[in-house]
Amino acid sequence: MQIVQFPHPTLRRVSKPLKRVDKELKGMVQEMFDLMYEAKGIGLAANQVDLPFRIFVANLSGARGQGEELVFLNPVLSAPKGRAIAEEGCLSFPQLYHPVARPEQIHVQAYDLSGNAIDRTVDGLLARVVQHEFDHLEGVLFIDRIEPGDQKVVEPALEEFVLEFSGHRASGKIADDARIEKQLRELESRYC
Ligand code: CO
């Protein structure tokens, strides 16, 4: 498992609800935390590690053994309130940061890995992370949320990512779209 970078096709895929959780899936979630900490992130969505499920993980402390380790399965967001602007980054866009406006507060319902219901109103940084990661599950990226007038500011960086990705494709480091899709469908048939 590894974190995939823009413009990997799985990042644009709408994730599927999970119907079952087994030991193997719990292992995948642990691996997501490992990769997130390694990359010094505070949130990571399943499609960022080329998995097709509606799951994301978060830990605002960004460090193992500190803060609160959160897993959100099949999350549903509601009741957005207010508006806040803050700089965001994404582990699928290393070194790219840009201000993004989002609701300041959001209600999130989900399940944790043990099947317990999560039902809480979050604000501040956690609200931002929850909305950023939820977007991933919908195939939406933080660059889509940048003010239209600012899109040209990030364009050179995006072109760099595209070039790098083409190189990985050419060298066979990243599979072709058909093969990626086949693997995602196999996982969906087992868990969704
Ligand atoms: Co992200």
mmCIF file with all atom_site columns, C-alpha atoms and ligand atoms in Angstrom:
data_model
loop_
_atom_site.group_PDB
_atom_site.id
_atom_site.type_symbol
_atom_site.label_atom_id
_atom_site.label_alt_id
_atom_site.label_comp_id
_atom_site.label_asym_id
_atom_site.label_entity_id
_atom_site.label_seq_id
_atom_site.pdbx_PDB_ins_code
_atom_site.Cartn_x
_atom_site.Cartn_y
_atom_site.Cartn_z
_atom_site.occupancy
_atom_site.B_iso_or_equiv
_atom_site.pdbx_formal_charge
_atom_site.auth_seq_id
_atom_site.auth_comp_id
_atom_site.auth_asym_id
_atom_site.auth_atom_id
_atom_site.pdbx_PDB_model_num
ATOM   1   C  CA . MET A 1 1   ? 0.000   0.000  0.000   1.00 0.00 ? 1   MET A CA 1
ATOM   2   C  CA . GLN A 1 2   ? 1.223   3.493  -0.786  1.00 0.00 ? 2   GLN A CA 1
ATOM   3   C  CA . ILE A 1 3   ? -0.184  6.996  -1.018  1.00 0.00 ? 3   ILE A CA 1
ATOM   4   C  CA . VAL A 1 4   ? -1.073  7.832  -4.596  1.00 0.00 ? 4   VAL A CA 1
ATOM   5   C  CA . GLN A 1 5   ? -0.521  11.288 -5.989  1.00 0.00 ? 5   GLN A CA 1
ATOM   6   C  CA . PHE A 1 6   ? -2.475  13.507 -8.342  1.00 0.00 ? 6   PHE A CA 1
ATOM   7   C  CA . PRO A 1 7   ? -3.522  12.755 -11.091 1.00 0.00 ? 7   PRO A CA 1
ATOM   8   C  CA . HIS A 1 8   ? -3.894  9.070  -10.121 1.00 0.00 ? 8   HIS A CA 1
ATOM   9   C  CA . PRO A 1 9   ? -7.348  7.983  -11.413 1.00 0.00 ? 9   PRO A CA 1
ATOM   10  C  CA . THR A 1 10  ? -8.513  6.524  -8.078  1.00 0.00 ? 10  THR A CA 1
ATOM   11  C  CA . LEU A 1 11  ? -8.470  10.047 -6.607  1.00 0.00 ? 11  LEU A CA 1
ATOM   12  C  CA . ARG A 1 12  ? -11.345 10.954 -8.950  1.00 0.00 ? 12  ARG A CA 1
ATOM   13  C  CA . ARG A 1 13  ? -13.387 7.870  -8.205  1.00 0.00 ? 13  ARG A CA 1
ATOM   14  C  CA . VAL A 1 14  ? -16.521 7.991  -6.022  1.00 0.00 ? 14  VAL A CA 1
ATOM   15  C  CA . SER A 1 15  ? -15.992 5.546  -3.141  1.00 0.00 ? 15  SER A CA 1
ATOM   16  C  CA . LYS A 1 16  ? -18.484 2.781  -2.295  1.00 0.00 ? 16  LYS A CA 1
ATOM   17  C  CA . PRO A 1 17  ? -20.148 2.199  1.103   1.00 0.00 ? 17  PRO A CA 1
ATOM   18  C  CA . LEU A 1 18  ? -18.696 -0.673 3.112   1.00 0.00 ? 18  LEU A CA 1
ATOM   19  C  CA . LYS A 1 19  ? -20.982 -3.565 3.987   1.00 0.00 ? 19  LYS A CA 1
ATOM   20  C  CA . ARG A 1 20  ? -18.533 -5.635 6.014   1.00 0.00 ? 20  ARG A CA 1
ATOM   21  C  CA . VAL A 1 21  ? -15.390 -5.259 8.068   1.00 0.00 ? 21  VAL A CA 1
ATOM   22  C  CA . ASP A 1 22  ? -12.963 -8.121 8.617   1.00 0.00 ? 22  ASP A CA 1
ATOM   23  C  CA . LYS A 1 23  ? -9.490  -8.579 10.020  1.00 0.00 ? 23  LYS A CA 1
ATOM   24  C  CA . GLU A 1 24  ? -7.895  -7.854 6.662   1.00 0.00 ? 24  GLU A CA 1
ATOM   25  C  CA . LEU A 1 25  ? -9.783  -4.576 6.308   1.00 0.00 ? 25  LEU A CA 1
ATOM   26  C  CA . LYS A 1 26  ? -8.780  -3.557 9.844   1.00 0.00 ? 26  LYS A CA 1
ATOM   27  C  CA . GLY A 1 27  ? -5.205  -4.233 8.790   1.00 0.00 ? 27  GLY A CA 1
ATOM   28  C  CA . MET A 1 28  ? -5.630  -1.943 5.783   1.00 0.00 ? 28  MET A CA 1
ATOM   29  C  CA . VAL A 1 29  ? -6.878  0.831  8.084   1.00 0.00 ? 29  VAL A CA 1
ATOM   30  C  CA . GLN A 1 30  ? -3.847  0.374  10.366  1.00 0.00 ? 30  GLN A CA 1
ATOM   31  C  CA . GLU A 1 31  ? -1.640  0.648  7.315   1.00 0.00 ? 31  GLU A CA 1
ATOM   32  C  CA . MET A 1 32  ? -3.426  3.874  6.376   1.00 0.00 ? 32  MET A CA 1
ATOM   33  C  CA . PHE A 1 33  ? -2.502  5.314  9.789   1.00 0.00 ? 33  PHE A CA 1
ATOM   34  C  CA . ASP A 1 34  ? 1.118   4.159  9.300   1.00 0.00 ? 34  ASP A CA 1
ATOM   35  C  CA . LEU A 1 35  ? 1.347   5.898  5.926   1.00 0.00 ? 35  LEU A CA 1
ATOM   36  C  CA . MET A 1 36  ? -0.353  9.021  7.234   1.00 0.00 ? 36  MET A CA 1
ATOM   37  C  CA . TYR A 1 37  ? 2.101   9.372  10.138  1.00 0.00 ? 37  TYR A CA 1
ATOM   38  C  CA . GLU A 1 38  ? 5.055   8.605  7.888   1.00 0.00 ? 38  GLU A CA 1
ATOM   39  C  CA . ALA A 1 39  ? 3.978   11.398 5.522   1.00 0.00 ? 39  ALA A CA 1
ATOM   40  C  CA . LYS A 1 40  ? 3.310   13.772 8.460   1.00 0.00 ? 40  LYS A CA 1
ATOM   41  C  CA . GLY A 1 41  ? -0.372  14.122 7.597   1.00 0.00 ? 41  GLY A CA 1
ATOM   42  C  CA . ILE A 1 42  ? -3.393  14.528 9.871   1.00 0.00 ? 42  ILE A CA 1
ATOM   43  C  CA . GLY A 1 43  ? -5.977  12.865 7.617   1.00 0.00 ? 43  GLY A CA 1
ATOM   44  C  CA . LEU A 1 44  ? -6.044  10.239 4.878   1.00 0.00 ? 44  LEU A CA 1
ATOM   45  C  CA . ALA A 1 45  ? -8.877  8.880  2.739   1.00 0.00 ? 45  ALA A CA 1
ATOM   46  C  CA . ALA A 1 46  ? -9.070  5.332  1.390   1.00 0.00 ? 46  ALA A CA 1
ATOM   47  C  CA . ASN A 1 47  ? -8.852  6.334  -2.261  1.00 0.00 ? 47  ASN A CA 1
ATOM   48  C  CA . GLN A 1 48  ? -5.531  8.041  -1.483  1.00 0.00 ? 48  GLN A CA 1
ATOM   49  C  CA . VAL A 1 49  ? -4.139  4.537  -0.941  1.00 0.00 ? 49  VAL A CA 1
ATOM   50  C  CA . ASP A 1 50  ? -5.956  3.160  -3.979  1.00 0.00 ? 50  ASP A CA 1
ATOM   51  C  CA . LEU A 1 51  ? -8.828  1.574  -2.044  1.00 0.00 ? 51  LEU A CA 1
ATOM   52  C  CA . PRO A 1 52  ? -12.466 1.983  -3.188  1.00 0.00 ? 52  PRO A CA 1
ATOM   53  C  CA . PHE A 1 53  ? -14.149 2.223  0.255   1.00 0.00 ? 53  PHE A CA 1
ATOM   54  C  CA . ARG A 1 54  ? -15.905 5.033  2.079   1.00 0.00 ? 54  ARG A CA 1
ATOM   55  C  CA . ILE A 1 55  ? -13.370 5.261  4.916   1.00 0.00 ? 55  ILE A CA 1
ATOM   56  C  CA . PHE A 1 56  ? -11.060 7.962  6.117   1.00 0.00 ? 56  PHE A CA 1
ATOM   57  C  CA . VAL A 1 57  ? -8.744  8.225  9.090   1.00 0.00 ? 57  VAL A CA 1
ATOM   58  C  CA . ALA A 1 58  ? -7.568  11.267 11.032  1.00 0.00 ? 58  ALA A CA 1
ATOM   59  C  CA . ASN A 1 59  ? -5.408  12.253 13.965  1.00 0.00 ? 59  ASN A CA 1
ATOM   60  C  CA . LEU A 1 60  ? -5.010  15.983 14.485  1.00 0.00 ? 60  LEU A CA 1
ATOM   61  C  CA . SER A 1 61  ? -1.795  15.437 16.446  1.00 0.00 ? 61  SER A CA 1
ATOM   62  C  CA . GLY A 1 62  ? -0.194  13.790 13.404  1.00 0.00 ? 62  GLY A CA 1
ATOM   63  C  CA . ALA A 1 63  ? 1.770   11.497 15.719  1.00 0.00 ? 63  ALA A CA 1
ATOM   64  C  CA . ARG A 1 64  ? 1.269   7.886  16.730  1.00 0.00 ? 64  ARG A CA 1
ATOM   65  C  CA . GLY A 1 65  ? 0.391   7.457  20.387  1.00 0.00 ? 65  GLY A CA 1
ATOM   66  C  CA . GLN A 1 66  ? -0.708  11.069 20.717  1.00 0.00 ? 66  GLN A CA 1
ATOM   67  C  CA . GLY A 1 67  ? -4.056  12.776 20.192  1.00 0.00 ? 67  GLY A CA 1
ATOM   68  C  CA . GLU A 1 68  ? -7.182  10.929 19.108  1.00 0.00 ? 68  GLU A CA 1
ATOM   69  C  CA . GLU A 1 69  ? -7.040  8.291  16.353  1.00 0.00 ? 69  GLU A CA 1
ATOM   70  C  CA . LEU A 1 70  ? -10.292 8.551  14.434  1.00 0.00 ? 70  LEU A CA 1
ATOM   71  C  CA . VAL A 1 71  ? -11.711 6.184  11.812  1.00 0.00 ? 71  VAL A CA 1
ATOM   72  C  CA . PHE A 1 72  ? -14.848 7.192  9.899   1.00 0.00 ? 72  PHE A CA 1
ATOM   73  C  CA . LEU A 1 73  ? -16.686 4.444  7.996   1.00 0.00 ? 73  LEU A CA 1
ATOM   74  C  CA . ASN A 1 74  ? -19.525 5.385  5.616   1.00 0.00 ? 74  ASN A CA 1
ATOM   75  C  CA . PRO A 1 75  ? -19.557 9.010  6.825   1.00 0.00 ? 75  PRO A CA 1
ATOM   76  C  CA . VAL A 1 76  ? -22.513 11.320 6.231   1.00 0.00 ? 76  VAL A CA 1
ATOM   77  C  CA . LEU A 1 77  ? -22.120 15.085 6.641   1.00 0.00 ? 77  LEU A CA 1
ATOM   78  C  CA . SER A 1 78  ? -24.907 17.528 7.457   1.00 0.00 ? 78  SER A CA 1
ATOM   79  C  CA . ALA A 1 79  ? -25.714 20.922 8.988   1.00 0.00 ? 79  ALA A CA 1
ATOM   80  C  CA . PRO A 1 80  ? -22.799 23.002 7.699   1.00 0.00 ? 80  PRO A CA 1
ATOM   81  C  CA . LYS A 1 81  ? -22.477 26.315 9.564   1.00 0.00 ? 81  LYS A CA 1
ATOM   82  C  CA . GLY A 1 82  ? -20.339 29.407 9.111   1.00 0.00 ? 82  GLY A CA 1
ATOM   83  C  CA . ARG A 1 83  ? -17.361 29.907 6.839   1.00 0.00 ? 83  ARG A CA 1
ATOM   84  C  CA . ALA A 1 84  ? -13.640 29.741 7.541   1.00 0.00 ? 84  ALA A CA 1
ATOM   85  C  CA . ILE A 1 85  ? -10.624 30.170 5.307   1.00 0.00 ? 85  ILE A CA 1
ATOM   86  C  CA . ALA A 1 86  ? -7.370  28.342 6.057   1.00 0.00 ? 86  ALA A CA 1
ATOM   87  C  CA . GLU A 1 87  ? -4.402  26.995 4.186   1.00 0.00 ? 87  GLU A CA 1
ATOM   88  C  CA . GLU A 1 88  ? -4.770  23.340 3.197   1.00 0.00 ? 88  GLU A CA 1
ATOM   89  C  CA . GLY A 1 89  ? -2.462  20.724 1.863   1.00 0.00 ? 89  GLY A CA 1
ATOM   90  C  CA . CYS A 1 90  ? -3.004  17.120 0.828   1.00 0.00 ? 90  CYS A CA 1
ATOM   91  C  CA . LEU A 1 91  ? -0.780  14.034 0.952   1.00 0.00 ? 91  LEU A CA 1
ATOM   92  C  CA . SER A 1 92  ? -1.651  13.421 -2.704  1.00 0.00 ? 92  SER A CA 1
ATOM   93  C  CA . PHE A 1 93  ? -0.185  16.861 -3.580  1.00 0.00 ? 93  PHE A CA 1
ATOM   94  C  CA . PRO A 1 94  ? 3.129   17.008 -1.661  1.00 0.00 ? 94  PRO A CA 1
ATOM   95  C  CA . GLN A 1 95  ? 4.403   20.553 -1.022  1.00 0.00 ? 95  GLN A CA 1
ATOM   96  C  CA . LEU A 1 96  ? 1.299   22.232 -2.453  1.00 0.00 ? 96  LEU A CA 1
ATOM   97  C  CA . TYR A 1 97  ? -0.609  24.461 -0.022  1.00 0.00 ? 97  TYR A CA 1
ATOM   98  C  CA . HIS A 1 98  ? -3.366  26.930 -0.704  1.00 0.00 ? 98  HIS A CA 1
ATOM   99  C  CA . PRO A 1 99  ? -6.159  28.671 1.243   1.00 0.00 ? 99  PRO A CA 1
ATOM   100 C  CA . VAL A 1 100 ? -9.551  26.967 1.027   1.00 0.00 ? 100 VAL A CA 1
ATOM   101 C  CA . ALA A 1 101 ? -12.901 28.273 2.308   1.00 0.00 ? 101 ALA A CA 1
ATOM   102 C  CA . ARG A 1 102 ? -15.185 25.741 4.000   1.00 0.00 ? 102 ARG A CA 1
ATOM   103 C  CA . PRO A 1 103 ? -18.035 25.719 6.518   1.00 0.00 ? 103 PRO A CA 1
ATOM   104 C  CA . GLU A 1 104 ? -16.558 26.320 9.975   1.00 0.00 ? 104 GLU A CA 1
ATOM   105 C  CA . GLN A 1 105 ? -18.716 23.647 11.615  1.00 0.00 ? 105 GLN A CA 1
ATOM   106 C  CA . ILE A 1 106 ? -20.195 20.375 10.363  1.00 0.00 ? 106 ILE A CA 1
ATOM   107 C  CA . HIS A 1 107 ? -22.132 17.431 11.757  1.00 0.00 ? 107 HIS A CA 1
ATOM   108 C  CA . VAL A 1 108 ? -20.706 14.005 10.982  1.00 0.00 ? 108 VAL A CA 1
ATOM   109 C  CA . GLN A 1 109 ? -22.361 10.622 11.354  1.00 0.00 ? 109 GLN A CA 1
ATOM   110 C  CA . ALA A 1 110 ? -20.322 7.502  10.684  1.00 0.00 ? 110 ALA A CA 1
ATOM   111 C  CA . TYR A 1 111 ? -19.193 4.209  12.216  1.00 0.00 ? 111 TYR A CA 1
ATOM   112 C  CA . ASP A 1 112 ? -15.882 3.334  13.757  1.00 0.00 ? 112 ASP A CA 1
ATOM   113 C  CA . LEU A 1 113 ? -14.025 0.073  13.060  1.00 0.00 ? 113 LEU A CA 1
ATOM   114 C  CA . SER A 1 114 ? -15.861 -1.704 15.898  1.00 0.00 ? 114 SER A CA 1
ATOM   115 C  CA . GLY A 1 115 ? -19.258 -0.745 14.473  1.00 0.00 ? 115 GLY A CA 1
ATOM   116 C  CA . ASN A 1 116 ? -19.975 1.949  17.077  1.00 0.00 ? 116 ASN A CA 1
ATOM   117 C  CA . ALA A 1 117 ? -21.949 4.911  15.778  1.00 0.00 ? 117 ALA A CA 1
ATOM   118 C  CA . ILE A 1 118 ? -20.165 8.265  15.586  1.00 0.00 ? 118 ILE A CA 1
ATOM   119 C  CA . ASP A 1 119 ? -22.528 11.202 15.832  1.00 0.00 ? 119 ASP A CA 1
ATOM   120 C  CA . ARG A 1 120 ? -20.835 14.489 16.556  1.00 0.00 ? 120 ARG A CA 1
ATOM   121 C  CA . THR A 1 121 ? -20.639 18.142 15.643  1.00 0.00 ? 121 THR A CA 1
ATOM   122 C  CA . VAL A 1 122 ? -17.094 19.230 14.879  1.00 0.00 ? 122 VAL A CA 1
ATOM   123 C  CA . ASP A 1 123 ? -15.500 22.598 14.273  1.00 0.00 ? 123 ASP A CA 1
ATOM   124 C  CA . GLY A 1 124 ? -12.096 24.177 13.769  1.00 0.00 ? 124 GLY A CA 1
ATOM   125 C  CA . LEU A 1 125 ? -9.331  21.999 12.352  1.00 0.00 ? 125 LEU A CA 1
ATOM   126 C  CA . LEU A 1 126 ? -11.261 18.736 12.772  1.00 0.00 ? 126 LEU A CA 1
ATOM   127 C  CA . ALA A 1 127 ? -14.188 20.161 10.772  1.00 0.00 ? 127 ALA A CA 1
ATOM   128 C  CA . ARG A 1 128 ? -11.746 21.089 8.019   1.00 0.00 ? 128 ARG A CA 1
ATOM   129 C  CA . VAL A 1 129 ? -10.102 17.651 7.992   1.00 0.00 ? 129 VAL A CA 1
ATOM   130 C  CA . VAL A 1 130 ? -13.458 15.831 8.022   1.00 0.00 ? 130 VAL A CA 1
ATOM   131 C  CA . GLN A 1 131 ? -14.699 17.878 5.059   1.00 0.00 ? 131 GLN A CA 1
ATOM   132 C  CA . HIS A 1 132 ? -11.420 17.548 3.137   1.00 0.00 ? 132 HIS A CA 1
ATOM   133 C  CA . GLU A 1 133 ? -11.373 13.760 3.601   1.00 0.00 ? 133 GLU A CA 1
ATOM   134 C  CA . PHE A 1 134 ? -15.092 13.395 2.874   1.00 0.00 ? 134 PHE A CA 1
ATOM   135 C  CA . ASP A 1 135 ? -14.488 15.253 -0.380  1.00 0.00 ? 135 ASP A CA 1
ATOM   136 C  CA . HIS A 1 136 ? -11.883 12.626 -1.310  1.00 0.00 ? 136 HIS A CA 1
ATOM   137 C  CA . LEU A 1 137 ? -14.536 9.896  -1.006  1.00 0.00 ? 137 LEU A CA 1
ATOM   138 C  CA . GLU A 1 138 ? -16.603 11.836 -3.544  1.00 0.00 ? 138 GLU A CA 1
ATOM   139 C  CA . GLY A 1 139 ? -13.650 12.163 -5.895  1.00 0.00 ? 139 GLY A CA 1
ATOM   140 C  CA . VAL A 1 140 ? -13.334 15.860 -5.024  1.00 0.00 ? 140 VAL A CA 1
ATOM   141 C  CA . LEU A 1 141 ? -9.892  17.370 -4.354  1.00 0.00 ? 141 LEU A CA 1
ATOM   142 C  CA . PHE A 1 142 ? -8.899  20.501 -2.441  1.00 0.00 ? 142 PHE A CA 1
ATOM   143 C  CA . ILE A 1 143 ? -7.694  22.106 -5.675  1.00 0.00 ? 143 ILE A CA 1
ATOM   144 C  CA . ASP A 1 144 ? -11.349 22.019 -6.804  1.00 0.00 ? 144 ASP A CA 1
ATOM   145 C  CA . ARG A 1 145 ? -12.240 24.201 -3.786  1.00 0.00 ? 145 ARG A CA 1
ATOM   146 C  CA . ILE A 1 146 ? -9.714  26.944 -4.545  1.00 0.00 ? 146 ILE A CA 1
ATOM   147 C  CA . GLU A 1 147 ? -11.248 30.266 -5.626  1.00 0.00 ? 147 GLU A CA 1
ATOM   148 C  CA . PRO A 1 148 ? -11.598 30.279 -9.451  1.00 0.00 ? 148 PRO A CA 1
ATOM   149 C  CA . GLY A 1 149 ? -9.380  33.372 -9.653  1.00 0.00 ? 149 GLY A CA 1
ATOM   150 C  CA . ASP A 1 150 ? -6.603  31.497 -7.835  1.00 0.00 ? 150 ASP A CA 1
ATOM   151 C  CA . GLN A 1 151 ? -6.634  28.387 -10.034 1.00 0.00 ? 151 GLN A CA 1
ATOM   152 C  CA . LYS A 1 152 ? -3.858  29.761 -12.206 1.00 0.00 ? 152 LYS A CA 1
ATOM   153 C  CA . VAL A 1 153 ? -1.625  30.114 -9.130  1.00 0.00 ? 153 VAL A CA 1
ATOM   154 C  CA . VAL A 1 154 ? -1.578  26.340 -8.586  1.00 0.00 ? 154 VAL A CA 1
ATOM   155 C  CA . GLU A 1 155 ? -1.508  25.405 -12.279 1.00 0.00 ? 155 GLU A CA 1
ATOM   156 C  CA . PRO A 1 156 ? 2.309   25.159 -12.612 1.00 0.00 ? 156 PRO A CA 1
ATOM   157 C  CA . ALA A 1 157 ? 2.456   22.820 -9.602  1.00 0.00 ? 157 ALA A CA 1
ATOM   158 C  CA . LEU A 1 158 ? -0.322  20.660 -11.053 1.00 0.00 ? 158 LEU A CA 1
ATOM   159 C  CA . GLU A 1 159 ? 1.510   20.445 -14.369 1.00 0.00 ? 159 GLU A CA 1
ATOM   160 C  CA . GLU A 1 160 ? 4.564   19.180 -12.473 1.00 0.00 ? 160 GLU A CA 1
ATOM   161 C  CA . PHE A 1 161 ? 2.466   16.473 -10.815 1.00 0.00 ? 161 PHE A CA 1
ATOM   162 C  CA . VAL A 1 162 ? 1.049   15.449 -14.200 1.00 0.00 ? 162 VAL A CA 1
ATOM   163 C  CA . LEU A 1 163 ? 4.548   15.208 -15.682 1.00 0.00 ? 163 LEU A CA 1
ATOM   164 C  CA . GLU A 1 164 ? 5.804   13.116 -12.783 1.00 0.00 ? 164 GLU A CA 1
ATOM   165 C  CA . PHE A 1 165 ? 2.777   10.835 -13.004 1.00 0.00 ? 165 PHE A CA 1
ATOM   166 C  CA . SER A 1 166 ? 3.287   10.352 -16.763 1.00 0.00 ? 166 SER A CA 1
ATOM   167 C  CA . GLY A 1 167 ? 6.857   9.320  -15.991 1.00 0.00 ? 167 GLY A CA 1
ATOM   168 C  CA . HIS A 1 168 ? 5.691   6.737  -13.447 1.00 0.00 ? 168 HIS A CA 1
ATOM   169 C  CA . ARG A 1 169 ? 3.180   5.430  -15.976 1.00 0.00 ? 169 ARG A CA 1
ATOM   170 C  CA . ALA A 1 170 ? 5.790   5.194  -18.704 1.00 0.00 ? 170 ALA A CA 1
ATOM   171 C  CA . SER A 1 171 ? 8.173   3.288  -16.430 1.00 0.00 ? 171 SER A CA 1
ATOM   172 C  CA . GLY A 1 172 ? 5.426   0.864  -15.384 1.00 0.00 ? 172 GLY A CA 1
ATOM   173 C  CA . LYS A 1 173 ? 5.544   1.982  -11.745 1.00 0.00 ? 173 LYS A CA 1
ATOM   174 C  CA . ILE A 1 174 ? 1.822   2.744  -11.961 1.00 0.00 ? 174 ILE A CA 1
ATOM   175 C  CA . ALA A 1 175 ? -0.612  0.339  -13.628 1.00 0.00 ? 175 ALA A CA 1
ATOM   176 C  CA . ASP A 1 176 ? -2.841  1.386  -16.510 1.00 0.00 ? 176 ASP A CA 1
ATOM   177 C  CA . ASP A 1 177 ? -6.385  2.600  -15.815 1.00 0.00 ? 177 ASP A CA 1
ATOM   178 C  CA . ALA A 1 178 ? -8.053  -0.691 -16.785 1.00 0.00 ? 178 ALA A CA 1
ATOM   179 C  CA . ARG A 1 179 ? -5.915  -2.691 -14.366 1.00 0.00 ? 179 ARG A CA 1
ATOM   180 C  CA . ILE A 1 180 ? -6.466  -0.202 -11.532 1.00 0.00 ? 180 ILE A CA 1
ATOM   181 C  CA . GLU A 1 181 ? -10.220 -0.329 -12.132 1.00 0.00 ? 181 GLU A CA 1
ATOM   182 C  CA . LYS A 1 182 ? -10.224 -4.137 -12.150 1.00 0.00 ? 182 LYS A CA 1
ATOM   183 C  CA . GLN A 1 183 ? -8.463  -4.294 -8.770  1.00 0.00 ? 183 GLN A CA 1
ATOM   184 C  CA . LEU A 1 184 ? -10.838 -1.740 -7.253  1.00 0.00 ? 184 LEU A CA 1
ATOM   185 C  CA . ARG A 1 185 ? -13.848 -3.717 -8.494  1.00 0.00 ? 185 ARG A CA 1
ATOM   186 C  CA . GLU A 1 186 ? -12.490 -6.909 -6.974  1.00 0.00 ? 186 GLU A CA 1
ATOM   187 C  CA . LEU A 1 187 ? -12.190 -5.173 -3.599  1.00 0.00 ? 187 LEU A CA 1
ATOM   188 C  CA . GLU A 1 188 ? -15.704 -3.746 -3.971  1.00 0.00 ? 188 GLU A CA 1
ATOM   189 C  CA . SER A 1 189 ? -17.121 -7.189 -4.696  1.00 0.00 ? 189 SER A CA 1
ATOM   190 C  CA . ARG A 1 190 ? -15.640 -8.437 -1.423  1.00 0.00 ? 190 ARG A CA 1
ATOM   191 C  CA . TYR A 1 191 ? -16.553 -5.569 0.896   1.00 0.00 ? 191 TYR A CA 1
ATOM   192 C  CA . CYS A 1 192 ? -19.291 -3.388 -0.628  1.00 0.00 ? 192 CYS A CA 1
HETATM 193 CO CO . CO  B 2 .   ? -6.228  15.174 0.802   1.00 0.00 ? 1   CO  B CO 1
#
